[in-house]
Each structure stands twice: as C-alpha cells, then as structure tokens.
Coordinates of C-alpha atoms and ligand atoms in Angstrom, one line a residue:
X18 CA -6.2 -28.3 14.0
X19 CA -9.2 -25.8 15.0
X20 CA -8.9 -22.1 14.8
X21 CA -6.2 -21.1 17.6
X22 CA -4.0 -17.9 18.0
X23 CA -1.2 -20.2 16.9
X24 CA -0.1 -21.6 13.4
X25 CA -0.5 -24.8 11.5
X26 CA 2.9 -25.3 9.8
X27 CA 2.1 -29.0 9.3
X28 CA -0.2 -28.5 6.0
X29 CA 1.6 -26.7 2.8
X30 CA -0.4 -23.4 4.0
X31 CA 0.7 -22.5 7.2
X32 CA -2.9 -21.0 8.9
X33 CA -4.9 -20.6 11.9
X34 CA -8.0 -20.9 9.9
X35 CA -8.1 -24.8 10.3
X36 CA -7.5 -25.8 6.8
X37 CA -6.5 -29.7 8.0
X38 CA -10.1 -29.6 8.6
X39 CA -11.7 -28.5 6.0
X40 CA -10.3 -30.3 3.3
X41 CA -12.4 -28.5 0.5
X42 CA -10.8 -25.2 1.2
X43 CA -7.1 -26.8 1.7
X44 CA -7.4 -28.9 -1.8
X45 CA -8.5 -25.8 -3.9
X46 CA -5.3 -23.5 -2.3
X47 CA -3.0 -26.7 -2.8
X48 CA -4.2 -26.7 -6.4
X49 CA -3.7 -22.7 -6.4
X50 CA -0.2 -23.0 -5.1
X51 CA 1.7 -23.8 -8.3
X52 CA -0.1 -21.1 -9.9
X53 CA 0.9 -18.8 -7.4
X54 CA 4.8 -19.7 -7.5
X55 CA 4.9 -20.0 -11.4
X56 CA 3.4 -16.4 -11.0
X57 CA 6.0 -15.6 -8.3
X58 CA 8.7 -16.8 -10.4
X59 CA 7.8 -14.9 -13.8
X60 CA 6.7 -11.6 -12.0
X61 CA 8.4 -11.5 -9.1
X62 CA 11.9 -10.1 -8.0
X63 CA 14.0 -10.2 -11.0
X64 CA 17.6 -12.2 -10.0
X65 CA 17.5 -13.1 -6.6
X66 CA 15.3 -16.1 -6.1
X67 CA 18.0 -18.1 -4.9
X68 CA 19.5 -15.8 -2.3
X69 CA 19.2 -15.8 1.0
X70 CA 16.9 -13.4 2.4
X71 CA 16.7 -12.0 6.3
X72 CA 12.9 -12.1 6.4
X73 CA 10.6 -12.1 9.0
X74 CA 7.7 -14.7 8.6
X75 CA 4.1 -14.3 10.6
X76 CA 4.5 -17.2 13.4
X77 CA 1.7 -16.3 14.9
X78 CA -1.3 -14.0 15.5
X79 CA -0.3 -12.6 18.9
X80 CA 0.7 -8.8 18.8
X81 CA 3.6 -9.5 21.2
X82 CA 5.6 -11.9 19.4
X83 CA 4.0 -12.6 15.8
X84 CA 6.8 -13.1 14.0
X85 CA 10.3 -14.6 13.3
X86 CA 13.5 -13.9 11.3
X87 CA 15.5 -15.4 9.6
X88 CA 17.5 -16.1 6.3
X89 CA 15.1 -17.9 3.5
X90 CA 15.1 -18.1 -0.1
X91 CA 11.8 -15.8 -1.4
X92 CA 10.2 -18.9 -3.3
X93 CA 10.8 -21.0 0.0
X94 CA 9.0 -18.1 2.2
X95 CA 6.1 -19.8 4.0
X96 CA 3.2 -17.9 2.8
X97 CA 0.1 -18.5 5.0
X98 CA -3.3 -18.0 6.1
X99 CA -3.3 -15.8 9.2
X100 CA -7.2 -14.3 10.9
X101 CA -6.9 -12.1 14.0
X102 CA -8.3 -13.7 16.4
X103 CA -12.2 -14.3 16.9
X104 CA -14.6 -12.0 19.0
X105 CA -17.4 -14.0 20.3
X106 CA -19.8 -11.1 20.4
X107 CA -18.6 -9.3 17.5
X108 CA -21.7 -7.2 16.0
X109 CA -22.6 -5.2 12.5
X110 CA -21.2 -2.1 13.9
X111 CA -22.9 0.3 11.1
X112 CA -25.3 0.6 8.5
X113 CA -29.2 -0.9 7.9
X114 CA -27.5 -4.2 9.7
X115 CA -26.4 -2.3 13.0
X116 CA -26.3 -4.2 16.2
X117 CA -27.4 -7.7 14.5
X118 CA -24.5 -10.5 14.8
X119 CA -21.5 -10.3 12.7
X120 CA -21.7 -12.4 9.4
X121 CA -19.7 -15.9 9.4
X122 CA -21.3 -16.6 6.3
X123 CA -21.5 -14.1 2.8
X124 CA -24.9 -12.8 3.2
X125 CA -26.6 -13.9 -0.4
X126 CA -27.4 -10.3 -1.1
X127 CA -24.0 -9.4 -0.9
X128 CA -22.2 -11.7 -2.4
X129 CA -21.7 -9.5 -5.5
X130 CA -20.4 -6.9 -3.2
X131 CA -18.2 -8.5 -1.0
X132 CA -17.0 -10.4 -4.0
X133 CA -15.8 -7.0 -6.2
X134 CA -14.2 -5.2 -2.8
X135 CA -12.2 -8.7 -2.3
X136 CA -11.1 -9.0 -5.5
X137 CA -10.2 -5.2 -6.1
X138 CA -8.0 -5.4 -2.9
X139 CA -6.6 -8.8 -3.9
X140 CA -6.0 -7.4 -7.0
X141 CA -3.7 -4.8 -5.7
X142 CA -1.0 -6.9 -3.9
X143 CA 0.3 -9.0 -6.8
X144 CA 0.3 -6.2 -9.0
X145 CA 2.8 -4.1 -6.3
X146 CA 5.1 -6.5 -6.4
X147 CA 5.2 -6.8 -10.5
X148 CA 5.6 -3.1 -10.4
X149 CA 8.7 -3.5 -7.8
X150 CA 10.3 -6.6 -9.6
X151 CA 13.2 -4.6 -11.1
X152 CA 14.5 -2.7 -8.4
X153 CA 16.4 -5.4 -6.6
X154 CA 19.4 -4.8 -9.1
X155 CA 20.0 -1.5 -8.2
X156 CA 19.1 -1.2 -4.4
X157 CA 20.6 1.2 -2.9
X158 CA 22.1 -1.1 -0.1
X159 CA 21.6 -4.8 1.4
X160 CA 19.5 -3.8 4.0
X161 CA 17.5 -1.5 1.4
X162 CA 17.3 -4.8 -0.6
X163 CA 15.8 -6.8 2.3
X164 CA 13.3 -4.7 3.1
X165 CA 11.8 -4.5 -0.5
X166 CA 11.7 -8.3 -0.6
X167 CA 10.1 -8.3 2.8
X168 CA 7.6 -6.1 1.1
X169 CA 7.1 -7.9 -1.8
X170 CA 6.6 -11.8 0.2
X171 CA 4.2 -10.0 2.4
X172 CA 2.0 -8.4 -0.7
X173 CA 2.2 -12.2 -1.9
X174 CA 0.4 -13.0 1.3
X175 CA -1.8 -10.5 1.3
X176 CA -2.9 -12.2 -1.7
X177 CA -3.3 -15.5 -0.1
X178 CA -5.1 -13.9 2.0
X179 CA -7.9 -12.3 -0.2
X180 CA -7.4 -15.7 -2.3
X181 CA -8.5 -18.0 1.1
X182 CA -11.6 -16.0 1.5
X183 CA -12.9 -16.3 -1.9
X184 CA -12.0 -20.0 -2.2
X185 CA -13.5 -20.7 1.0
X186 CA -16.6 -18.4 0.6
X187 CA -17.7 -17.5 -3.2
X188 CA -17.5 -21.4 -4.5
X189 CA -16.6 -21.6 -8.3
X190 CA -16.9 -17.9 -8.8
X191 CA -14.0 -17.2 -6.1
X192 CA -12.1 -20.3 -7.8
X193 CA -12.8 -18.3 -11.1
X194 CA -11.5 -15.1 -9.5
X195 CA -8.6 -16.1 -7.6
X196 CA -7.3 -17.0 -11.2
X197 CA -8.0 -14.2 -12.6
X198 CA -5.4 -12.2 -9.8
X199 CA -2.9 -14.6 -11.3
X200 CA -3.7 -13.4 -14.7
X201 CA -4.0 -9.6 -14.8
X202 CA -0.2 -7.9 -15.1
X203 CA 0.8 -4.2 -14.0
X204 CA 0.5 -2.0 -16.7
X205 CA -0.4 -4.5 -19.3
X206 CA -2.6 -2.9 -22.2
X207 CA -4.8 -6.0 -22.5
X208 CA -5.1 -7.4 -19.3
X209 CA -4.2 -4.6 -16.6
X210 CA -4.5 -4.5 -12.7
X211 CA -8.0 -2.7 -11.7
X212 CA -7.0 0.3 -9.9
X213 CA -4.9 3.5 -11.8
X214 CA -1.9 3.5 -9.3
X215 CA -0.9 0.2 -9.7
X216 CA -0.5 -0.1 -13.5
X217 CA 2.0 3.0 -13.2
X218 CA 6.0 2.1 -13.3
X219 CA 7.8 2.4 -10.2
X220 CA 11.2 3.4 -12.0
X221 CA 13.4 3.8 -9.1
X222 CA 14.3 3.5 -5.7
X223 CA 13.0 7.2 -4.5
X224 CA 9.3 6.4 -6.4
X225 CA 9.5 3.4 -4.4
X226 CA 9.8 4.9 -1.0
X227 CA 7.2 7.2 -2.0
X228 CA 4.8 4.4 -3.2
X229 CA 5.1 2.5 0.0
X230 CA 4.6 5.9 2.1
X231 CA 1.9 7.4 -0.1
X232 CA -0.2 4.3 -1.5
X233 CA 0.6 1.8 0.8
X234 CA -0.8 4.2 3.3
X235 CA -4.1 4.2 0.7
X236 CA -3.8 0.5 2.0
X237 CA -4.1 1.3 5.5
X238 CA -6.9 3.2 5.0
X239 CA -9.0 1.1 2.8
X240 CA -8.0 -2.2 5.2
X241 CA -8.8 -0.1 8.1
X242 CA -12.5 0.4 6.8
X243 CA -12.7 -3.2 5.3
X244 CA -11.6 -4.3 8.8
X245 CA -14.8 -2.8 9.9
X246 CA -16.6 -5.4 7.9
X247 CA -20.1 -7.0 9.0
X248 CA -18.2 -10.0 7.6
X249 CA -16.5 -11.4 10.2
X250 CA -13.7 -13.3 8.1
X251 CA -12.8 -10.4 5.8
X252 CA -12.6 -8.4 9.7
X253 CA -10.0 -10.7 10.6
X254 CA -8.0 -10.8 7.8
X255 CA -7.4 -7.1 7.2
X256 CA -6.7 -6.7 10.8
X257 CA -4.0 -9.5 10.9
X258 CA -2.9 -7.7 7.1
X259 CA -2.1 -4.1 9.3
X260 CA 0.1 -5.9 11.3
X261 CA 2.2 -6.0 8.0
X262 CA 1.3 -2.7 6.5
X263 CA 3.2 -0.7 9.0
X264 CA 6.5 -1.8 8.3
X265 CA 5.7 -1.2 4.8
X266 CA 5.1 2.8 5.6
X267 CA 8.2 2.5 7.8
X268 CA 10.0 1.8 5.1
X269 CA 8.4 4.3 2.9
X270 CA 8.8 7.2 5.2
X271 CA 12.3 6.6 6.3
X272 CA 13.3 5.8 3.0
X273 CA 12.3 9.3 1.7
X274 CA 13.7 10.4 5.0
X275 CA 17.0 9.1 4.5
X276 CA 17.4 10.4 1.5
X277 CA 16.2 13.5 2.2
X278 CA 19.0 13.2 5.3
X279 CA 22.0 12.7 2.6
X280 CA 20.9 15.8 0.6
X281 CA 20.6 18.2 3.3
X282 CA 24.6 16.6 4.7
X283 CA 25.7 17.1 1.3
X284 CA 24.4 20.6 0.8
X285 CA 26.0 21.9 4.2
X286 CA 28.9 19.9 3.6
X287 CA 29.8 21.5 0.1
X288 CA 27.9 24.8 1.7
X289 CA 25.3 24.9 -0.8
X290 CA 22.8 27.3 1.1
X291 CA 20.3 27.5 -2.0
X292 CA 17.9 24.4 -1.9
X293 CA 17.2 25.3 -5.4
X294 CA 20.6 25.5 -7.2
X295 CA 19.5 21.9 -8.6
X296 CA 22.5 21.7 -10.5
X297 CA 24.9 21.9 -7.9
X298 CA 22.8 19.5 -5.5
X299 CA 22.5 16.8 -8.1
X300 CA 26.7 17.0 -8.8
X301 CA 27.1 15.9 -5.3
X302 CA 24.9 12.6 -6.4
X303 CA 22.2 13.0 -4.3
X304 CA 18.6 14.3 -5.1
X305 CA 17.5 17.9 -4.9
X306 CA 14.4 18.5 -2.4
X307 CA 12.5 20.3 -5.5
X308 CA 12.6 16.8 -7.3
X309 CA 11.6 15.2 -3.9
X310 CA 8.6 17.3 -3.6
X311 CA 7.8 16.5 -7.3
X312 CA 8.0 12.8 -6.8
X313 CA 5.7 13.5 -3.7
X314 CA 3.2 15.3 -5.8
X315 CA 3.4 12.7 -8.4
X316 CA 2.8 9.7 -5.9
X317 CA 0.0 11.6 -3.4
X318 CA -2.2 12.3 -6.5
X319 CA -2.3 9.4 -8.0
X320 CA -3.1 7.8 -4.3
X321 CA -5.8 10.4 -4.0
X322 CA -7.1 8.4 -7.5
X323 CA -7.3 5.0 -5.0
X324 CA -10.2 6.5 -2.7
X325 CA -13.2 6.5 -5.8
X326 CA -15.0 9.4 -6.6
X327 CA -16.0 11.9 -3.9
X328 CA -19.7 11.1 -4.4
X329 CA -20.1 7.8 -4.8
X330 CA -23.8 5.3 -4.5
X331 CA -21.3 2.2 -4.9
X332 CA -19.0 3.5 -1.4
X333 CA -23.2 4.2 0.5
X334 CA -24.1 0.6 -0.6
X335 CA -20.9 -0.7 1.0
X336 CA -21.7 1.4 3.9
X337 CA -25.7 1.0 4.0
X338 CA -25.2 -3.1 3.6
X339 CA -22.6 -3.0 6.8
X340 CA -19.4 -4.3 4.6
X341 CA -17.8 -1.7 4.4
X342 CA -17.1 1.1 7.1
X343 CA -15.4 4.3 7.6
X344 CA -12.0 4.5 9.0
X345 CA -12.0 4.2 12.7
X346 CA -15.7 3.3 12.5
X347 CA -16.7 2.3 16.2
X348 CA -15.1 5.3 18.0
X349 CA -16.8 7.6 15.8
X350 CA -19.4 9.9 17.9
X351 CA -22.6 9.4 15.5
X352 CA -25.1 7.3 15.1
X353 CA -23.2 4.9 12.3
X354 CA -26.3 5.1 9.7
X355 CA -26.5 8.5 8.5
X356 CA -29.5 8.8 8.0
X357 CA -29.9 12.8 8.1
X358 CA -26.0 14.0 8.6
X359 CA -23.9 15.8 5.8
X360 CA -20.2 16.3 5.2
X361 CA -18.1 18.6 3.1
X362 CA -17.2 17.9 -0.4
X363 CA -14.7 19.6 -2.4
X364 CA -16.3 19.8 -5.6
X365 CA -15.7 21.9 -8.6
X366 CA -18.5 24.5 -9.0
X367 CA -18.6 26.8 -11.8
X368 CA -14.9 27.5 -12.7
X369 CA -14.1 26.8 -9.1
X370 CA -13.8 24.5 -6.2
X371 CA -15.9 24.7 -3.5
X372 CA -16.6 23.0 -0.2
X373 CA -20.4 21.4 -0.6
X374 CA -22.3 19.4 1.9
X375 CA -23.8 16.3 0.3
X376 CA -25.1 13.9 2.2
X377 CA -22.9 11.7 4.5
X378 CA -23.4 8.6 3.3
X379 CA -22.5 9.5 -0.4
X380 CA -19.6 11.0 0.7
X381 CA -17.8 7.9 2.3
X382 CA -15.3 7.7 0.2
X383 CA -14.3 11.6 0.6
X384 CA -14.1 11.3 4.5
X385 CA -11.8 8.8 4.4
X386 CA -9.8 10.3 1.6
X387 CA -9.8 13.4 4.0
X388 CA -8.9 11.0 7.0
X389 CA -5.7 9.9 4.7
X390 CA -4.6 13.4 3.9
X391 CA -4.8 14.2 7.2
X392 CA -2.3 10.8 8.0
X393 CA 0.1 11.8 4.9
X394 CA 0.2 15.6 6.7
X395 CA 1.8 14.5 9.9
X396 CA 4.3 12.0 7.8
X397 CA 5.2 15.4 5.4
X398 CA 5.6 17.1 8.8
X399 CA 8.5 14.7 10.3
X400 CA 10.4 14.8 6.7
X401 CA 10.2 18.8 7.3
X402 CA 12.0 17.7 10.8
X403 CA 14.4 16.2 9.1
X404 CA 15.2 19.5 7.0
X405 CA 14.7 22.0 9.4
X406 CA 17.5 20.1 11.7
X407 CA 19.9 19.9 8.6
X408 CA 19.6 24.1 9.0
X409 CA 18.3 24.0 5.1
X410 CA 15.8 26.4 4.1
X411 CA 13.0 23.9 2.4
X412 CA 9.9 22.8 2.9
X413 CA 7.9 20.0 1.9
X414 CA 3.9 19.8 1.2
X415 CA 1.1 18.1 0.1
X416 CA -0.4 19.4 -3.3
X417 CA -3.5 20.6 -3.3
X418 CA -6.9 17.3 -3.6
X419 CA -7.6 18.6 -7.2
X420 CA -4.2 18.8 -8.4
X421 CA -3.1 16.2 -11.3
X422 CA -6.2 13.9 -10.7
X423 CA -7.8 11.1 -12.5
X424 CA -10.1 10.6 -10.8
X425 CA -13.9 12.2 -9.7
X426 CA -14.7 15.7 -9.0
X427 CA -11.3 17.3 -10.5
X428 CA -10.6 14.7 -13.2
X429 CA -11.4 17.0 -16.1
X430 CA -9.9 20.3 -14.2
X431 CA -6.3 21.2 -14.7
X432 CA -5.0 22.6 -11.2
X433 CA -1.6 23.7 -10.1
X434 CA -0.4 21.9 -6.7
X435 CA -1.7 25.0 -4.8
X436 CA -4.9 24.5 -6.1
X437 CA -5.5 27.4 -8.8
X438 CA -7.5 26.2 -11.8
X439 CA -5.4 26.3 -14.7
X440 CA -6.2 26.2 -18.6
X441 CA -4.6 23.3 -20.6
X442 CA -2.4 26.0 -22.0
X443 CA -0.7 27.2 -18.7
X444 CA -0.8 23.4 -17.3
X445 CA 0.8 22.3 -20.2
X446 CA 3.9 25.3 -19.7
X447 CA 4.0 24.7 -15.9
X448 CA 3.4 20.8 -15.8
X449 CA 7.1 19.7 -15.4
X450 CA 7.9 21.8 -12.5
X451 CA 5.4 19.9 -10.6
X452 CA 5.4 16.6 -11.6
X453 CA 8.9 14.4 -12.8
X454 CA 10.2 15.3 -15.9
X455 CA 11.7 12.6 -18.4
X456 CA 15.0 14.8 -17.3
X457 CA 14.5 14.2 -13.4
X458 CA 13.8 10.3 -14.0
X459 CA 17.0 10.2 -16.2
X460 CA 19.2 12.2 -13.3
X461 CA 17.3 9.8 -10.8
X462 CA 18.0 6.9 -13.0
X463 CA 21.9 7.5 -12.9
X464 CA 22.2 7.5 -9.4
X465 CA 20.4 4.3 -9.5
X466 CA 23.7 2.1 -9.0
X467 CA 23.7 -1.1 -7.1
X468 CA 25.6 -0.9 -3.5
X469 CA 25.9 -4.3 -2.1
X470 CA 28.8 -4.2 0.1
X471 CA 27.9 -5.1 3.6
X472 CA 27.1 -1.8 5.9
X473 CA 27.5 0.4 2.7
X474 CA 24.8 2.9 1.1
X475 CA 24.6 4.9 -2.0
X476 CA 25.6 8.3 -1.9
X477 CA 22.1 9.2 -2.6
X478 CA 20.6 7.9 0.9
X479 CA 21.8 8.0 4.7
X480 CA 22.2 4.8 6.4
X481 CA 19.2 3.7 9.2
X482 CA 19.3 4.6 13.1
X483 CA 18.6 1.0 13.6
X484 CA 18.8 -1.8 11.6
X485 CA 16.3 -4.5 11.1
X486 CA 15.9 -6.6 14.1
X487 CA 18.0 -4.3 15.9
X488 CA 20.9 -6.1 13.8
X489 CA 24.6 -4.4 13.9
X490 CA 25.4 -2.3 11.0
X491 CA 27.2 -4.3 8.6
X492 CA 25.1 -7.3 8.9
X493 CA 24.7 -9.4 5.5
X494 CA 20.8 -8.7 5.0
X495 CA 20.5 -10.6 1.5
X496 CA 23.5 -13.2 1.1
X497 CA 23.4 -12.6 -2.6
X498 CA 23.5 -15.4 -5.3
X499 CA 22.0 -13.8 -8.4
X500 CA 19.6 -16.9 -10.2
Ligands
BYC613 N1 -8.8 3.2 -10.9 O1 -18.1 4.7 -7.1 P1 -16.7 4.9 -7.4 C1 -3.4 -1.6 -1.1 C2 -13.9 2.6 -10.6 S1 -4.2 -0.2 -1.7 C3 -9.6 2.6 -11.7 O2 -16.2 6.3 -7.5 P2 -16.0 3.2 -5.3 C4 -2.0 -1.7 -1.4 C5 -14.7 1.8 -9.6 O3 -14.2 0.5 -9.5 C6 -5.9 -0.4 -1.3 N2 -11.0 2.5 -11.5 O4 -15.7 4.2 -6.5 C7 -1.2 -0.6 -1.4 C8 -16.1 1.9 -10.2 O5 -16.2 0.9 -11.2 P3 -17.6 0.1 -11.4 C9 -6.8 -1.3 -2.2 C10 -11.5 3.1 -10.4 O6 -16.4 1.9 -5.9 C11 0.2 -0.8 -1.8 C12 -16.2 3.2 -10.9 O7 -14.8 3.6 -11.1 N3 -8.0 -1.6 -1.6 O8 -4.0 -2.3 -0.4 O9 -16.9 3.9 -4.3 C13 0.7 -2.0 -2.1 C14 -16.9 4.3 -10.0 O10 -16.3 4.1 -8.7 C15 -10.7 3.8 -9.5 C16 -9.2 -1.1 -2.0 O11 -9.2 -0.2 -2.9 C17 -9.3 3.8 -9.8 N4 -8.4 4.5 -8.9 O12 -14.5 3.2 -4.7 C18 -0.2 -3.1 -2.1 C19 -10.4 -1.5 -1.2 N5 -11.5 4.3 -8.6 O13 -17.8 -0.6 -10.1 C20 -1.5 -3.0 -1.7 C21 -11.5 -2.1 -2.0 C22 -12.7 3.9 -8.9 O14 -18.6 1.1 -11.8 N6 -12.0 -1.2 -3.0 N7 -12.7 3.2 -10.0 O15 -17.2 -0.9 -12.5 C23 -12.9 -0.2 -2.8 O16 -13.3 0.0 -1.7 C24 -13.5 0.6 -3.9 O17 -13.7 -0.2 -5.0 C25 -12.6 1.8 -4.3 C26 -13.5 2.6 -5.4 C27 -12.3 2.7 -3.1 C28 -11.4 1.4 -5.0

C-alpha cells in the first residue's frame, strides 16, 4: 500500500508510510519490535500489562476522526507509523535554504544534524514513560489511571516514530542509534537519558500533572519548530506527533486543576480562610497551594533547562541549514534568515541580569523559550480561575527564567523565584520554601493511596467535567488484572 491518509493494519506496523513496499525499512522495525516490547515490558507500567485499558489508538491521519477507542491490553496496543499528510509544494521555509524544495532525502551535510536532533527527541519519549512506570499503583482514580497509560503508549509511539525515520534514512548508524534509545534508562548513573528533565523522578501523582503540563509543553514547542523542518519526513511526523501532545497537556493542566479544585472545596468547607495554614490544609488530605506552587517552580525550571543555552551556535546551525525553525515559523513577519535582526537575552551581567540584544539567530533557542513562558502564563492564568472562583485568596506564578537553573546564562547564579540574585548562603536558608522539601514529598507521598473503585477519586483531586470519550461517570476506564 502507497502513502494514503489512511492506515495499513495488514503489516505488524500499522503506517501510512508504505512499509509493505519498502521491505528494507519494514524488516529492520520487525527486527526492532521485540526489542521494543522486551523494553516495554521491563520499563514500562509496573502491574498492569494484562489489564484492559480504554485507549484510544491513531486510525488514521485525518484531523476529523483520527482515532478510535477501545479496551486493549498496553503490550497488545498497535503502535504505528503515522506522517501528516504530504504537501506537494512544500518549500525550505527559512534559513540559507529558503524557498528551494523541501528535502525527501537527508541532505549529506546534515546528516550529523538531523541525526543528533532525532535522536535527542527520540530519546525523550521512552525515558517519560520509565520515569512514569510506578504510578499506576497508586493513581488517584481509574480514569486517572487511563489517561497515564494513554500517555505512556503514545510516548512509545512517539518513539516509533523517531525510530522509522532513522531506520529508513541514516542506514546502519540509525540501526545503531535506534538501539541505543532502547538502551539508555531514566536516571541511570551509567547510561542516562540525554536531556536533565528526564533523568529526574516523577515521585507522585501531582509531579506528574505538572510534568505533562510543564515539560510536555517543552514538547510542543520543540515539535512545533522540528515541524518546521526542511526535511519533509521529520515535518510530517512531528505534526502527526501534536495531534497526541495535546491530550497530554490536557491532562496535565486539568490534573493540577483538579487538584487544585479539591483544596480550595476543602478549605471553604472546613472554613479555612488562610491559604497558608499548611497544617490545617494538609489534615483535610488534600494539598496546600504553597506546595502546589513549589511543585510548579520545581517542574517549570527544570523545563526551562529543555530549551539549551540562551546563546547557542548549535540552535543557528539548526536554523541557518533550514532543519530546524522557530515556533510558528511561516506566520512570522521577517525575513526567516536573520541576517541583520537582534532579540533580547536575559543574560547575567555583572552581579545582575539584564536584557541584551545578541544577534537573532544565536538567540533561537531563547525566543522560543520566551514563546513557551508566554504558553505556561496563560495555563497559570486558568489554574488562578480556578482559585479565584473557590473565593480563596491565592495566587499562582511562574518563577522567575534564572531561578533554580541548570542550564545557560543563570546556571552558576543562585536566584530566588522573583528573580533576586542570591548568595549560596541565603539560597541555601530559603531553598525549601521554593522548591519541595523531602517533608512535602513525604506528606505528598501519603496521600498517594490507590482509588480504584469505579467513579471514585482520592480525596486529594476533584473528579473531571467530562469524562474521556464523553463516557458516563462511573465507567470502568482500566478493567484491572494486576500481572
Ligand atoms: N540537558 O547549544 P546548546 C518532549 C547540551 S520534550 C542535558 O545550548 P542546543 C517530551 C546540548 O545537547 C522535547 N544536556 O543547546 C516531553 C549540547 O551538547 P553537545 C525534546 C543539554 O543544542 C515530555 C550542549 O549542552 N525535544 O518531546 O542549542 C514527555 C550545548 O547545548 C541540555 C528536543 O529537545 C539539557 N537540558 O539545544 C515526552 C528537540 N540542553 O551538542 C517527550 C531536539 C543542552 O555540545 N533537541 N544540552 O554535545 C534540540 O533541539 C536541542 O538539542 C536542545 C538543546 C534544545 C535540547
């Protein structure tokens, strides 16, 4: 079968790539597959392989009706190979390249580069769902519990999908690498995932919400400029891969918004006015805002880590060579080189941090990071809905760019989360009031209880205004046999 909007399910790989004709490509993911569900059965979710799962599975590539639902055991889900469709005139939208015809074929003096931004996004997925594995036993609710398996398949097919292009376009380097993403582990000394965030623990339910809102939304960002691509293939994929991603920051923000819901009922309820008597929030078993906002200081900086260094010659290459664009690229009001424009940098100057202008196409990787802050803002913004209805008195923000950070400009500067530089000494004294303490993670930890009973939730969260696939309230989202 040819490329068509529609999908193959007749080979193992379901795809509209045309894999039954290009038996190269389908013989090298066959012999990938066991691999892959060894990998999925050893590092992914912990107990519930055999259960039955509501899941929804990518049917097809048309935005009106792309996918289906229904129960299916997670090592049975059909992971395939899914490209948005084709543009016949598709053109290098930016960069030295501008206006020649899109790349079907890995330019040679790219390779390299393509290669690394393929494999540091495939790289990503797997090691999401080794960081999630655990959580399954204490989710907070069956329709909690579905969602964080449909998460987790669809990471495993983003990797597929960052595994078909480099099987199909690096030869035995992209065989070489595509075992390799099957090797690395999440927070494994010797062999870790590439990128900071994703070798941190995701201890609990709440740090999962936040991960899906906060770095998942890094995911967005970067697919969003990778689908800008002068490579056609890698184009198609990330844009099919947003299809996915949204539900995965719909979970993310309602799940913080749920739980911020049930602490805000419970506070008016037992008339709590003062957002800050932590105490007395947390003996009501949910979770006090102040530990909310600490979680959400916690998760935004280390996403802030995901976007490079501010200045970066690797992000102009990317830029320069047309692989890799800027967020939103072609309704953009410039002329997509840079040759003479600037942008603002926040850089740390002296003691202090300053706005600089350094040339545009250096600072790539800051304009989108400032393009994602501006995103997280507005998601901040309906959580703050959600509080001001409740009648409490809180407020959530974003920390400041240079607070807690790993990575570039502010790596080496201590900052508090409204940006004041700080020395070690005062960081050190004020540190666990704005990031989780090993006390908040142990408080978090005990409300961590499993709540399986059909249309039930934990104290700790508000149940959904809809449920998935507009299903009635006590429907059985995960028919639970524990393997
Ligand atoms: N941790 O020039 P620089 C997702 C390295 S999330 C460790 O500043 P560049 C998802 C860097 O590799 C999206 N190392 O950065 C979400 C470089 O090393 P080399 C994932 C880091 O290259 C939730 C050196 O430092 N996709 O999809 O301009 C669930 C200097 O780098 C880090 C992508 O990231 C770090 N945080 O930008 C599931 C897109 N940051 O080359 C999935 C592909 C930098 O000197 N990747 N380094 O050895 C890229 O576009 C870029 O590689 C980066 C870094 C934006 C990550």
């Amino acid at each position: 079968m040819a490329e068509t909007s529609n999908v193959d399910y007749s080979t193992k790989i379901p795809n509209n790539v045309g894999l039954t004709d290009d038996q190269r490509v389908l013989k090298a993911l066959e012999q990938w597959h066991p691999g892959y569900i060894d990998w999925w059965m050893t590092m992914g979710p912990e107990g519930f392989q055999t259960s039955d799962v509501y899941l929804r599975t990518a049917i097809s590539i048309d935005p009106k009706g792309w996918a289906k639902f229904d129960y299916v055991k997670m090592p049975e889900y059909r992971w395939g190979i899914l490209l948005a469709p084709r543009q016949e005139d598709r053109q290098v939208n930016f960069g030295t390249h501008k206006g020649e015809k899109a790349w079907q074929e890995v330019p040679g003096e790219y390779r390299a580069m393509l290669r690394r931004l393929i494999v540091v996004q495939g790289d990503t997925e797997p090691a999401s769902v080794e960081q999630q594995r655990h959580l399954g036993k204490t989710a907070p609710s069956l329709y909690d519990m579905r969602n964080l398996f449909q998460v987790n398949v669809e990471e495993g097919r983003h990797l597929w999908a960052m595994v078909y292009l480099l099987q199909k376009y690096f030869g035995k380097d992209g065989r070489e690498e595509a075992e390799g993403l099957l090797q690395r582990r999440s927070g494994d000394a010797d062999k870790p995932r590439m990128l900071g965030a994703f070798n941190e623990a995701t201890p609990d339910w709440l740090s999962f919400f936040m991960f899906t809102f906060f770095t998942d939304r890094d995911g967005k960002m970067q697919l969003e400029s990778l689908a800008q691509s002068g490579f056609d293939p890698l184009s198609r994929t990330c844009r099919f891969m947003l299809t996915e991603e949204a539900h995965h920051m719909f979970v993310g923000e309602t799940g913080v918004g749920r739980a911020i819901e049930a602490t805000c009922q419970a506070m008016k309820a037992a008339g709590i006015e003062d957002p800050y008597d932590i105490n007395a929030v947390r003996k009501l078993g949910v979770i006090d805002l102040p530990t909310m906002q600490k979680k959400a200081n916690l998760h935004f900086s280390l996403s802030l880590d995901l976007f490079g260094s501010e200045v970066s010659t690797n992000a102009a290459n990317y830029y320069n060579s047309g692989v890799k664009g800027r967020f939103q690229e072609t309704r953009i009001d410039d002329d997509h080189q840079l040759t003479n424009a600037v942008y603002p940098v926040s850089k740390f100057v002296n003691g202090q941090i300053k706005l600089i202008d350094e040339p545009a196409l250096t600072a790539i990787n800051m304009r989108l990071r400032d393009d994602y802050v501006a995103d997280c803002a507005k998601g901040v913004e309906r959580w703050n809905k959600v509080i001001e209805k409740a009648g409490v008195n809180f407020r959530l923000k974003l920390p400041h760019v240079a607070f807690h950070r790993h990575i570039g400009e502010f790596q080496n500067v201590k900052a508090s989360p409204d940006g004041k530089v700080l020395s070690e000494a005062e960081w050190a004294k004020q540190k666990d009031a704005w990031v989780p303490s090993k006390a908040d993670g142990d408080f978090i930890g005990s409300l961590m209880q499993p709540c399986w009973e059909r249309g039930k939730f934990a104290t700790w969260i508000s149940s959904p205004k809809v449920g998935i696939d507009n299903k009635a309230g006590d429907f059985e989202y995960v028919k639970i046999h524990q393997g």
